Amino acid sequence: MGLATGVIVARPPVNESYQYPSQRSRPTLLEGHIPIAPPPGIPVWDIDPYADEILLAPEEHYAELRNRGALVYIPRYAVLASGRYRETREIFSDWKRFVSSRGVGLTDFKHAEPWRAPSLILEVDPPYHDKTRRVLVRALSARALESLKETLQRTAEKLIDELLEQGTFDAVPELAEFYPTTVFPAAVGLQEIDTRRLVDYGAMTFNALGPDNALRRQSLAKAAEVVPWITEQCRRQRLRSGGFGAVIYAAADSGEITEEEAGMLVRSLLSAGIDTTITGLGNAVWCLAQNPDSFQQLRADPSLARAAFDETLRLTSPVHTFCRTASCDTQVGEHAIPHDAKILCVLGAANLDPEHWTAPARFDLMRKNRDHLAFGVGTHACVGQAVSKIEAEAVLGAIARKVSSIELAATPIWRPGNAIHALESLPVTFRCA
């Protein structure tokens, strides 16, 4: 399948009778996006949620989105946005009314070719999704993950020892990127591991979910180099036996899926299983540096490592926005939603909703937060979240046992992303316990 650029195309206005708040808010569309007019009773908010200043510091935007209503119409993209917890959870989890198979970004796969073949786990719906998900669940079984724990722990301990020797370092490339791209591709069975290409592939996968902005264009400019490399590494002949990839290809041997589908599922593991873990780990170190009392609480009880990661996911929402498409005329709460409407499910806003969370801006290791939306919910809940959590548990547990304090060595720098809220740079100093 060739690469689709998703360029802006000339279209008639969404609704000639509707007066847009300003000329700049008239729809800016991707090829294949089906615009809708603002449904009755839904407030209009003349804003670009993909503007760099919002992506870099989204908390005020999240609060305003929730304040304006359960659903808001964004005229710039002719879409709806949901930022309150209850409604976002309903939309995000109901795959029958709000499908993923038409793309989890702004591009509508029903009307335009995506930039690469759709993910067989993120961008399909049941019953097809059930088939592919079963294969991944088998590959990532509890037994497989248990056998991986010793390697993850040993690698984490060695890495933290090395970083303690350095003292001051950038936690994004040297910890958050280095660890997942070392352990996870190896567990999949990759023989050639290229950190830069793996990180770039994740960036293009998630930035492609947004509009035709500079972030999307810059990421997809690397596709001609990175996509063939990723595709080659996911072929059966390139994988070592005994890894997650081998289990996936065994399903092709049994006729459960095709050889081509097996390769695509391995690819999905690499895109979804690396980038979000990188982001979550970097954000976790940032949270602990910003909250020294919580870090000392973690040091006193390293078994809180998983709780620290979950609270990081809730507070910082590494995946801040995913889309759904209405498959029928339907309703959420008091609001009618028309067939074909794209809905921005703003997970970052929902995970900070004070109607659902007590003191949502506080980093609290004792919070009961298993129902956060950072890993999705329902049929499309992240199948690899258990891997991400045991990786984070290994790293944060090693930090808790070996590091006495985490201090910011310079101002952290956030990276704008169309779907990911991640740090670009996090200079810190680790002091030995």
Tab-separated table of C-alpha atoms in Angstrom:
chain	number	residue	atom	x	y	z
A	1	MET	CA	0.000	0.000	0.000
A	2	GLY	CA	1.363	3.400	-0.926
A	3	LEU	CA	1.727	6.274	1.477
A	4	ALA	CA	-1.147	8.746	1.532
A	5	THR	CA	-0.100	12.276	2.379
A	6	GLY	CA	-3.382	13.361	3.925
A	7	VAL	CA	-3.016	16.784	2.320
A	8	ILE	CA	-5.510	19.579	2.825
A	9	VAL	CA	-8.097	19.512	0.066
A	10	ALA	CA	-10.444	22.189	-1.231
A	11	ARG	CA	-14.030	21.535	-0.190
A	12	PRO	CA	-17.258	23.458	-0.025
A	13	PRO	CA	-17.919	24.921	3.425
A	14	VAL	CA	-19.391	22.471	5.908
A	15	ASN	CA	-22.586	24.454	6.192
A	16	GLU	CA	-23.179	27.600	4.167
A	17	SER	CA	-25.893	28.795	6.546
A	18	TYR	CA	-23.655	28.482	9.620
A	19	GLN	CA	-21.689	31.590	10.584
A	20	TYR	CA	-18.233	30.466	11.713
A	21	PRO	CA	-16.789	32.433	14.639
A	22	SER	CA	-13.951	33.649	12.433
A	23	GLN	CA	-12.472	33.007	9.006
A	24	ARG	CA	-9.594	31.057	10.560
A	25	SER	CA	-12.086	28.676	12.183
A	26	ARG	CA	-13.549	27.514	8.884
A	27	PRO	CA	-12.747	23.803	8.555
A	28	THR	CA	-9.185	22.720	7.795
A	29	LEU	CA	-9.656	19.161	6.619
A	30	LEU	CA	-7.671	16.070	5.847
A	31	GLU	CA	-8.475	14.139	2.715
A	32	GLY	CA	-11.311	11.779	3.533
A	33	HIS	CA	-12.559	13.635	6.598
A	34	ILE	CA	-16.348	13.997	6.531
A	35	PRO	CA	-17.274	17.311	8.154
A	36	ILE	CA	-20.389	17.877	10.211
A	37	ALA	CA	-22.217	21.059	11.131
A	38	PRO	CA	-22.537	21.878	14.842
A	39	PRO	CA	-25.385	19.781	16.282
A	40	PRO	CA	-28.130	21.725	18.078
A	41	GLY	CA	-27.397	22.484	21.718
A	42	ILE	CA	-23.666	21.717	21.542
A	43	PRO	CA	-21.470	24.766	22.246
A	44	VAL	CA	-19.018	25.964	19.616
A	45	TRP	CA	-15.422	26.602	20.681
A	46	ASP	CA	-13.260	28.485	18.208
A	47	ILE	CA	-9.900	26.936	19.053
A	48	ASP	CA	-7.190	24.757	17.514
A	49	PRO	CA	-6.589	21.868	19.948
A	50	TYR	CA	-3.501	20.941	17.884
A	51	ALA	CA	-1.782	24.308	18.326
A	52	ASP	CA	1.716	23.945	19.782
A	53	GLU	CA	0.981	26.123	22.815
A	54	ILE	CA	-1.913	23.836	23.792
A	55	LEU	CA	-0.032	20.616	23.117
A	56	LEU	CA	2.895	21.809	25.259
A	57	ALA	CA	0.796	22.932	28.248
A	58	PRO	CA	-2.698	21.441	27.903
A	59	GLU	CA	-4.084	21.660	31.446
A	60	GLU	CA	-5.940	25.001	31.033
A	61	HIS	CA	-7.326	23.786	27.705
A	62	TYR	CA	-8.541	20.584	29.362
A	63	ALA	CA	-10.310	22.532	32.119
A	64	GLU	CA	-11.984	24.888	29.642
A	65	LEU	CA	-13.099	21.974	27.465
A	66	ARG	CA	-14.797	20.349	30.465
A	67	ASN	CA	-16.326	23.650	31.575
A	68	ARG	CA	-17.892	24.333	28.181
A	69	GLY	CA	-19.911	21.143	28.107
A	70	ALA	CA	-20.016	17.376	27.838
A	71	LEU	CA	-19.456	17.777	24.089
A	72	VAL	CA	-18.014	20.763	22.225
A	73	TYR	CA	-17.958	21.505	18.499
A	74	ILE	CA	-14.545	22.506	17.101
A	75	PRO	CA	-15.250	24.407	13.848
A	76	ARG	CA	-11.632	24.417	12.675
A	77	TYR	CA	-11.859	20.657	12.068
A	78	ALA	CA	-15.657	20.282	12.030
A	79	VAL	CA	-15.496	17.669	14.795
A	80	LEU	CA	-16.856	17.121	18.278
A	81	ALA	CA	-14.635	16.942	21.359
A	82	SER	CA	-15.331	15.193	24.647
A	83	GLY	CA	-13.349	16.007	27.805
A	84	ARG	CA	-15.496	14.991	30.754
A	85	TYR	CA	-14.827	11.580	32.244
A	86	ARG	CA	-18.301	10.030	32.084
A	87	GLU	CA	-19.079	10.919	28.475
A	88	THR	CA	-15.537	10.246	27.259
A	89	ARG	CA	-15.577	6.792	28.807
A	90	GLU	CA	-18.959	6.044	27.222
A	91	ILE	CA	-17.834	7.104	23.752
A	92	PHE	CA	-14.408	5.503	24.004
A	93	SER	CA	-15.716	2.124	25.150
A	94	ASP	CA	-18.802	1.647	22.951
A	95	TRP	CA	-17.337	0.147	19.785
A	96	LYS	CA	-20.732	-0.479	18.192
A	97	ARG	CA	-21.806	3.178	18.121
A	98	PHE	CA	-18.338	4.741	18.020
A	99	VAL	CA	-16.006	2.749	15.822
A	100	SER	CA	-12.219	2.616	15.579
A	101	SER	CA	-12.176	0.990	12.141
A	102	ARG	CA	-12.621	4.367	10.450
A	103	GLY	CA	-9.398	5.578	12.055
A	104	VAL	CA	-8.474	6.732	15.554
A	105	GLY	CA	-7.259	10.045	14.106
A	106	LEU	CA	-8.909	12.763	12.035
A	107	THR	CA	-8.613	10.882	8.726
A	108	ASP	CA	-11.705	8.790	7.963
A	109	PHE	CA	-10.564	5.437	6.554
A	110	LYS	CA	-13.983	4.929	4.964
A	111	HIS	CA	-13.223	7.745	2.538
A	112	ALA	CA	-9.406	7.967	2.308
A	113	GLU	CA	-6.432	5.639	2.194
A	114	PRO	CA	-4.398	5.848	5.405
A	115	TRP	CA	-0.674	6.592	5.288
A	116	ARG	CA	0.068	2.954	6.059
A	117	ALA	CA	-2.048	-0.181	6.345
A	118	PRO	CA	-4.331	0.180	9.397
A	119	SER	CA	-3.347	-1.425	12.665
A	120	LEU	CA	-5.070	-4.794	13.046
A	121	ILE	CA	-5.597	-4.113	16.747
A	122	LEU	CA	-6.181	-0.337	17.124
A	123	GLU	CA	-7.998	0.376	13.867
A	124	VAL	CA	-10.382	-2.557	13.456
A	125	ASP	CA	-13.591	-3.507	15.257
A	126	PRO	CA	-15.161	-6.830	16.238
A	127	PRO	CA	-15.474	-9.474	14.996
A	128	TYR	CA	-12.182	-8.968	13.106
A	129	HIS	CA	-10.667	-7.313	16.173
A	130	ASP	CA	-11.529	-10.340	18.310
A	131	LYS	CA	-9.459	-12.603	16.064
A	132	THR	CA	-6.331	-10.459	16.070
A	133	ARG	CA	-6.647	-9.584	19.746
A	134	ARG	CA	-6.768	-13.281	20.705
A	135	VAL	CA	-3.427	-13.797	18.980
A	136	LEU	CA	-1.785	-10.896	20.796
A	137	VAL	CA	-3.239	-11.938	24.159
A	138	ARG	CA	-1.725	-15.379	23.631
A	139	ALA	CA	1.663	-13.899	22.717
A	140	LEU	CA	1.586	-11.647	25.798
A	141	SER	CA	0.339	-14.336	28.159
A	142	ALA	CA	0.935	-14.194	31.901
A	143	ARG	CA	3.447	-17.035	31.567
A	144	ALA	CA	5.378	-15.197	28.843
A	145	LEU	CA	5.492	-12.011	30.892
A	146	GLU	CA	6.548	-13.880	34.026
A	147	SER	CA	9.501	-15.381	32.156
A	148	LEU	CA	10.469	-11.870	31.055
A	149	LYS	CA	10.521	-10.298	34.509
A	150	GLU	CA	14.020	-11.427	35.474
A	151	THR	CA	15.530	-9.948	32.308
A	152	LEU	CA	13.603	-6.711	32.762
A	153	GLN	CA	14.730	-6.419	36.369
A	154	ARG	CA	18.358	-7.199	35.623
A	155	THR	CA	18.474	-4.683	32.781
A	156	ALA	CA	16.799	-2.010	34.926
A	157	GLU	CA	19.229	-2.527	37.816
A	158	LYS	CA	22.230	-2.276	35.494
A	159	LEU	CA	20.882	0.866	33.822
A	160	ILE	CA	20.190	2.682	37.104
A	161	ASP	CA	23.674	1.764	38.389
A	162	GLU	CA	25.195	3.287	35.250
A	163	LEU	CA	23.083	6.432	35.515
A	164	LEU	CA	24.071	6.842	39.166
A	165	GLU	CA	27.713	6.793	38.091
A	166	GLN	CA	26.949	9.620	35.652
A	167	GLY	CA	25.035	11.535	38.297
A	168	THR	CA	23.479	14.096	35.944
A	169	PHE	CA	21.937	13.007	32.646
A	170	ASP	CA	18.948	13.558	30.343
A	171	ALA	CA	16.298	11.088	31.470
A	172	VAL	CA	14.488	11.115	28.110
A	173	PRO	CA	17.118	9.596	25.775
A	174	GLU	CA	19.251	7.900	28.429
A	175	LEU	CA	16.482	6.276	30.463
A	176	ALA	CA	12.970	6.615	29.028
A	177	GLU	CA	13.979	5.874	25.418
A	178	PHE	CA	16.910	3.574	26.090
A	179	TYR	CA	15.209	1.052	28.380
A	180	PRO	CA	12.037	0.174	26.390
A	181	THR	CA	13.888	0.092	23.062
A	182	THR	CA	16.436	-2.258	24.615
A	183	VAL	CA	14.146	-4.767	26.315
A	184	PHE	CA	10.888	-4.795	24.354
A	185	PRO	CA	12.084	-5.284	20.742
A	186	ALA	CA	14.346	-8.051	22.032
A	187	ALA	CA	11.359	-9.699	23.716
A	188	VAL	CA	9.448	-9.457	20.428
A	189	GLY	CA	12.394	-11.209	18.758
A	190	LEU	CA	14.018	-8.418	16.753
A	191	GLN	CA	17.631	-9.120	15.890
A	192	GLU	CA	18.431	-5.597	14.723
A	193	ILE	CA	17.496	-2.859	17.185
A	194	ASP	CA	17.779	0.749	16.065
A	195	THR	CA	16.556	3.074	18.816
A	196	ARG	CA	16.254	6.126	16.579
A	197	ARG	CA	14.171	4.377	13.938
A	198	LEU	CA	11.918	2.777	16.540
A	199	VAL	CA	11.314	6.136	18.229
A	200	ASP	CA	10.743	7.876	14.885
A	201	TYR	CA	8.248	5.204	13.835
A	202	GLY	CA	6.270	5.703	17.029
A	203	ALA	CA	6.288	9.469	16.488
A	204	MET	CA	4.965	9.198	12.938
A	205	THR	CA	2.298	6.681	13.984
A	206	PHE	CA	0.874	9.035	16.599
A	207	ASN	CA	1.473	12.381	14.866
A	208	ALA	CA	-0.314	11.006	11.792
A	209	LEU	CA	-3.513	10.950	13.877
A	210	GLY	CA	-3.715	14.737	13.817
A	211	PRO	CA	-4.396	17.346	11.131
A	212	ASP	CA	-2.084	18.247	8.270
A	213	ASN	CA	0.132	20.364	10.494
A	214	ALA	CA	3.908	20.667	10.721
A	215	LEU	CA	4.145	17.848	13.276
A	216	ARG	CA	2.406	15.411	10.961
A	217	ARG	CA	4.362	16.458	7.877
A	218	GLN	CA	7.730	16.340	9.636
A	219	SER	CA	7.031	12.882	11.051
A	220	LEU	CA	5.725	11.400	7.806
A	221	ALA	CA	8.723	12.815	5.921
A	222	LYS	CA	10.709	9.986	7.537
A	223	ALA	CA	8.303	7.271	6.386
A	224	ALA	CA	10.182	6.421	3.179
A	225	GLU	CA	13.211	5.413	5.248
A	226	VAL	CA	11.664	4.080	8.449
A	227	VAL	CA	8.593	2.120	7.271
A	228	PRO	CA	10.515	-0.307	4.983
A	229	TRP	CA	12.996	-0.916	7.806
A	230	ILE	CA	10.205	-1.641	10.308
A	231	THR	CA	8.424	-3.894	7.808
A	232	GLU	CA	11.612	-5.859	7.167
A	233	GLN	CA	12.333	-6.348	10.882
A	234	CYS	CA	8.819	-7.739	11.413
A	235	ARG	CA	9.191	-10.507	8.815
A	236	ARG	CA	9.329	-14.050	10.192
A	237	GLN	CA	12.839	-14.614	8.835
A	238	ARG	CA	14.155	-11.612	10.769
A	239	LEU	CA	12.804	-12.692	14.163
A	240	ARG	CA	14.459	-14.902	16.723
A	241	SER	CA	12.557	-17.947	17.952
A	242	GLY	CA	11.024	-17.834	21.402
A	243	GLY	CA	9.844	-14.225	21.266
A	244	PHE	CA	6.391	-12.666	21.089
A	245	GLY	CA	6.740	-12.460	17.319
A	246	ALA	CA	7.267	-16.206	16.976
A	247	VAL	CA	4.004	-16.869	18.843
A	248	ILE	CA	2.190	-14.524	16.461
A	249	TYR	CA	3.616	-16.285	13.394
A	250	ALA	CA	2.629	-19.651	14.888
A	251	ALA	CA	-0.966	-18.432	14.620
A	252	ALA	CA	-0.357	-17.979	10.894
A	253	ASP	CA	0.934	-21.563	10.659
A	254	SER	CA	-2.271	-22.830	12.251
A	255	GLY	CA	-4.426	-20.821	9.827
A	256	GLU	CA	-5.792	-18.498	12.506
A	257	ILE	CA	-4.387	-15.457	10.679
A	258	THR	CA	-2.444	-14.975	7.451
A	259	GLU	CA	1.306	-14.503	7.147
A	260	GLU	CA	0.710	-10.864	6.169
A	261	GLU	CA	-1.519	-10.278	9.194
A	262	ALA	CA	1.156	-11.781	11.443
A	263	GLY	CA	3.711	-9.269	10.220
A	264	MET	CA	1.267	-6.428	10.736
A	265	LEU	CA	0.545	-7.563	14.303
A	266	VAL	CA	4.253	-7.625	15.091
A	267	ARG	CA	4.445	-4.101	13.680
A	268	SER	CA	1.534	-3.039	15.901
A	269	LEU	CA	3.393	-4.358	18.935
A	270	LEU	CA	6.383	-2.203	18.099
A	271	SER	CA	4.409	1.008	17.532
A	272	ALA	CA	2.036	0.699	20.498
A	273	GLY	CA	4.408	-1.111	22.859
A	274	ILE	CA	7.331	1.282	22.736
A	275	ASP	CA	6.264	4.901	22.320
A	276	THR	CA	3.697	5.008	25.106
A	277	THR	CA	6.074	3.227	27.505
A	278	ILE	CA	8.841	5.693	26.653
A	279	THR	CA	6.487	8.578	27.352
A	280	GLY	CA	5.150	7.047	30.545
A	281	LEU	CA	8.624	6.404	31.961
A	282	GLY	CA	9.860	9.914	31.191
A	283	ASN	CA	6.720	11.425	32.666
A	284	ALA	CA	7.072	9.226	35.772
A	285	VAL	CA	10.595	10.493	36.473
A	286	TRP	CA	9.276	14.042	36.009
A	287	CYS	CA	6.418	13.399	38.453
A	288	LEU	CA	8.779	11.976	41.074
A	289	ALA	CA	11.223	14.870	40.663
A	290	GLN	CA	8.346	17.339	41.068
A	291	ASN	CA	6.982	15.500	44.115
A	292	PRO	CA	9.901	14.625	46.440
A	293	ASP	CA	7.568	13.549	49.260
A	294	SER	CA	5.978	10.989	46.949
A	295	PHE	CA	9.414	9.803	45.881
A	296	GLN	CA	10.390	9.240	49.515
A	297	GLN	CA	7.126	7.353	49.962
A	298	LEU	CA	8.133	5.158	47.022
A	299	ARG	CA	11.622	4.660	48.476
A	300	ALA	CA	10.077	3.494	51.747
A	301	ASP	CA	7.871	1.023	49.877
A	302	PRO	CA	9.196	0.069	46.418
A	303	SER	CA	6.097	-2.091	45.905
A	304	LEU	CA	4.331	1.214	45.105
A	305	ALA	CA	6.217	1.353	41.794
A	306	ARG	CA	3.194	0.210	39.808
A	307	ALA	CA	0.949	2.666	41.647
A	308	ALA	CA	3.420	5.440	40.807
A	309	PHE	CA	3.242	4.510	37.129
A	310	ASP	CA	-0.570	4.351	37.112
A	311	GLU	CA	-0.777	7.750	38.783
A	312	THR	CA	1.654	9.142	36.213
A	313	LEU	CA	-0.535	7.783	33.415
A	314	ARG	CA	-3.626	9.388	34.920
A	315	LEU	CA	-1.980	12.736	35.665
A	316	THR	CA	-0.040	13.178	32.406
A	317	SER	CA	-2.015	10.990	29.927
A	318	PRO	CA	0.796	9.941	27.538
A	319	VAL	CA	-1.880	9.374	24.868
A	320	HIS	CA	-3.829	12.595	25.236
A	321	THR	CA	-6.354	12.214	22.382
A	322	PHE	CA	-7.786	9.376	20.308
A	323	CYS	CA	-10.716	9.641	17.909
A	324	ARG	CA	-13.834	7.621	17.386
A	325	THR	CA	-16.354	7.884	14.525
A	326	ALA	CA	-20.114	7.671	15.036
A	327	SER	CA	-21.402	4.686	13.067
A	328	CYS	CA	-25.030	5.810	13.388
A	329	ASP	CA	-27.202	8.677	14.548
A	330	THR	CA	-26.987	8.392	18.309
A	331	GLN	CA	-27.027	10.294	21.569
A	332	VAL	CA	-24.726	10.824	24.549
A	333	GLY	CA	-26.406	12.367	27.540
A	334	GLU	CA	-28.690	15.104	26.239
A	335	HIS	CA	-26.783	15.602	23.002
A	336	ALA	CA	-27.599	14.150	19.587
A	337	ILE	CA	-24.556	12.976	17.630
A	338	PRO	CA	-24.939	12.581	13.856
A	339	HIS	CA	-23.762	9.626	11.826
A	340	ASP	CA	-20.184	10.095	10.504
A	341	ALA	CA	-19.189	12.568	13.246
A	342	LYS	CA	-15.552	12.381	14.299
A	343	ILE	CA	-15.183	12.750	18.054
A	344	LEU	CA	-11.934	13.766	19.731
A	345	CYS	CA	-11.892	11.751	22.946
A	346	VAL	CA	-9.592	13.955	25.007
A	347	LEU	CA	-8.298	11.388	27.485
A	348	GLY	CA	-6.003	13.939	29.114
A	349	ALA	CA	-8.999	16.078	30.080
A	350	ALA	CA	-11.094	13.109	31.264
A	351	ASN	CA	-8.274	11.852	33.466
A	352	LEU	CA	-8.245	15.215	35.275
A	353	ASP	CA	-12.020	15.625	35.645
A	354	PRO	CA	-12.742	16.847	39.210
A	355	GLU	CA	-16.236	15.335	38.961
A	356	HIS	CA	-14.572	11.921	38.928
A	357	TRP	CA	-11.267	12.441	40.748
A	358	THR	CA	-10.598	14.049	44.124
A	359	ALA	CA	-7.905	16.743	43.798
A	360	PRO	CA	-7.073	15.552	40.260
A	361	ALA	CA	-3.991	17.771	39.891
A	362	ARG	CA	-2.311	16.113	42.888
A	363	PHE	CA	0.170	13.269	42.381
A	364	ASP	CA	-1.024	10.692	44.902
A	365	LEU	CA	0.499	7.225	45.157
A	366	MET	CA	-2.391	6.020	47.325
A	367	ARG	CA	-5.079	7.026	44.837
A	368	LYS	CA	-7.461	4.313	43.683
A	369	ASN	CA	-7.150	5.025	39.976
A	370	ARG	CA	-7.522	1.762	38.120
A	371	ASP	CA	-10.300	3.299	36.049
A	372	HIS	CA	-8.149	5.952	34.376
A	373	LEU	CA	-8.445	6.037	30.591
A	374	ALA	CA	-4.748	6.203	29.700
A	375	PHE	CA	-4.772	2.620	28.405
A	376	GLY	CA	-8.262	2.842	26.947
A	377	VAL	CA	-11.255	0.847	28.111
A	378	GLY	CA	-13.480	-1.962	26.890
A	379	THR	CA	-12.841	-3.960	23.726
A	380	HIS	CA	-10.043	-1.662	22.594
A	381	ALA	CA	-8.227	-1.435	25.942
A	382	CYS	CA	-4.476	-1.651	25.322
A	383	VAL	CA	-3.589	-5.322	24.970
A	384	GLY	CA	0.055	-4.595	25.843
A	385	GLN	CA	-0.536	-2.595	29.000
A	386	ALA	CA	0.698	-5.433	31.205
A	387	VAL	CA	4.076	-5.326	29.438
A	388	SER	CA	4.304	-1.574	29.875
A	389	LYS	CA	3.500	-1.883	33.559
A	390	ILE	CA	6.071	-4.561	34.322
A	391	GLU	CA	8.730	-2.556	32.471
A	392	ALA	CA	7.846	0.530	34.498
A	393	GLU	CA	7.693	-1.477	37.700
A	394	ALA	CA	11.201	-2.786	37.073
A	395	VAL	CA	12.646	0.672	36.373
A	396	LEU	CA	10.823	2.603	39.095
A	397	GLY	CA	11.472	-0.177	41.607
A	398	ALA	CA	15.204	-0.068	40.845
A	399	ILE	CA	15.169	3.721	41.219
A	400	ALA	CA	13.358	3.409	44.564
A	401	ARG	CA	15.979	0.984	45.898
A	402	LYS	CA	19.099	2.671	44.562
A	403	VAL	CA	18.426	6.424	44.318
A	404	SER	CA	18.110	8.717	47.347
A	405	SER	CA	16.868	11.805	45.495
A	406	ILE	CA	15.873	12.981	42.029
A	407	GLU	CA	16.673	16.617	41.333
A	408	LEU	CA	15.956	18.647	38.219
A	409	ALA	CA	19.273	19.731	36.679
A	410	ALA	CA	17.635	22.107	34.172
A	411	THR	CA	14.158	23.123	33.068
A	412	PRO	CA	12.274	20.184	31.503
A	413	ILE	CA	11.213	20.673	27.884
A	414	TRP	CA	7.936	19.212	26.623
A	415	ARG	CA	7.482	18.018	23.057
A	416	PRO	CA	4.310	18.893	21.133
A	417	GLY	CA	2.539	15.848	19.703
A	418	ASN	CA	-0.769	15.331	17.920
A	419	ALA	CA	-1.639	12.377	20.159
A	420	ILE	CA	1.244	11.962	22.643
A	421	HIS	CA	2.107	14.237	25.599
A	422	ALA	CA	5.800	13.595	26.087
A	423	LEU	CA	8.980	15.221	27.284
A	424	GLU	CA	11.684	16.208	24.822
A	425	SER	CA	14.332	16.681	27.506
A	426	LEU	CA	14.464	16.012	31.251
A	427	PRO	CA	17.915	16.780	32.740
A	428	VAL	CA	18.050	15.269	36.238
A	429	THR	CA	20.562	14.320	38.899
A	430	PHE	CA	20.312	10.946	40.612
A	431	ARG	CA	22.022	10.710	44.010
A	432	CYS	CA	23.051	7.339	45.367
A	433	ALA	CA	21.098	5.900	48.282
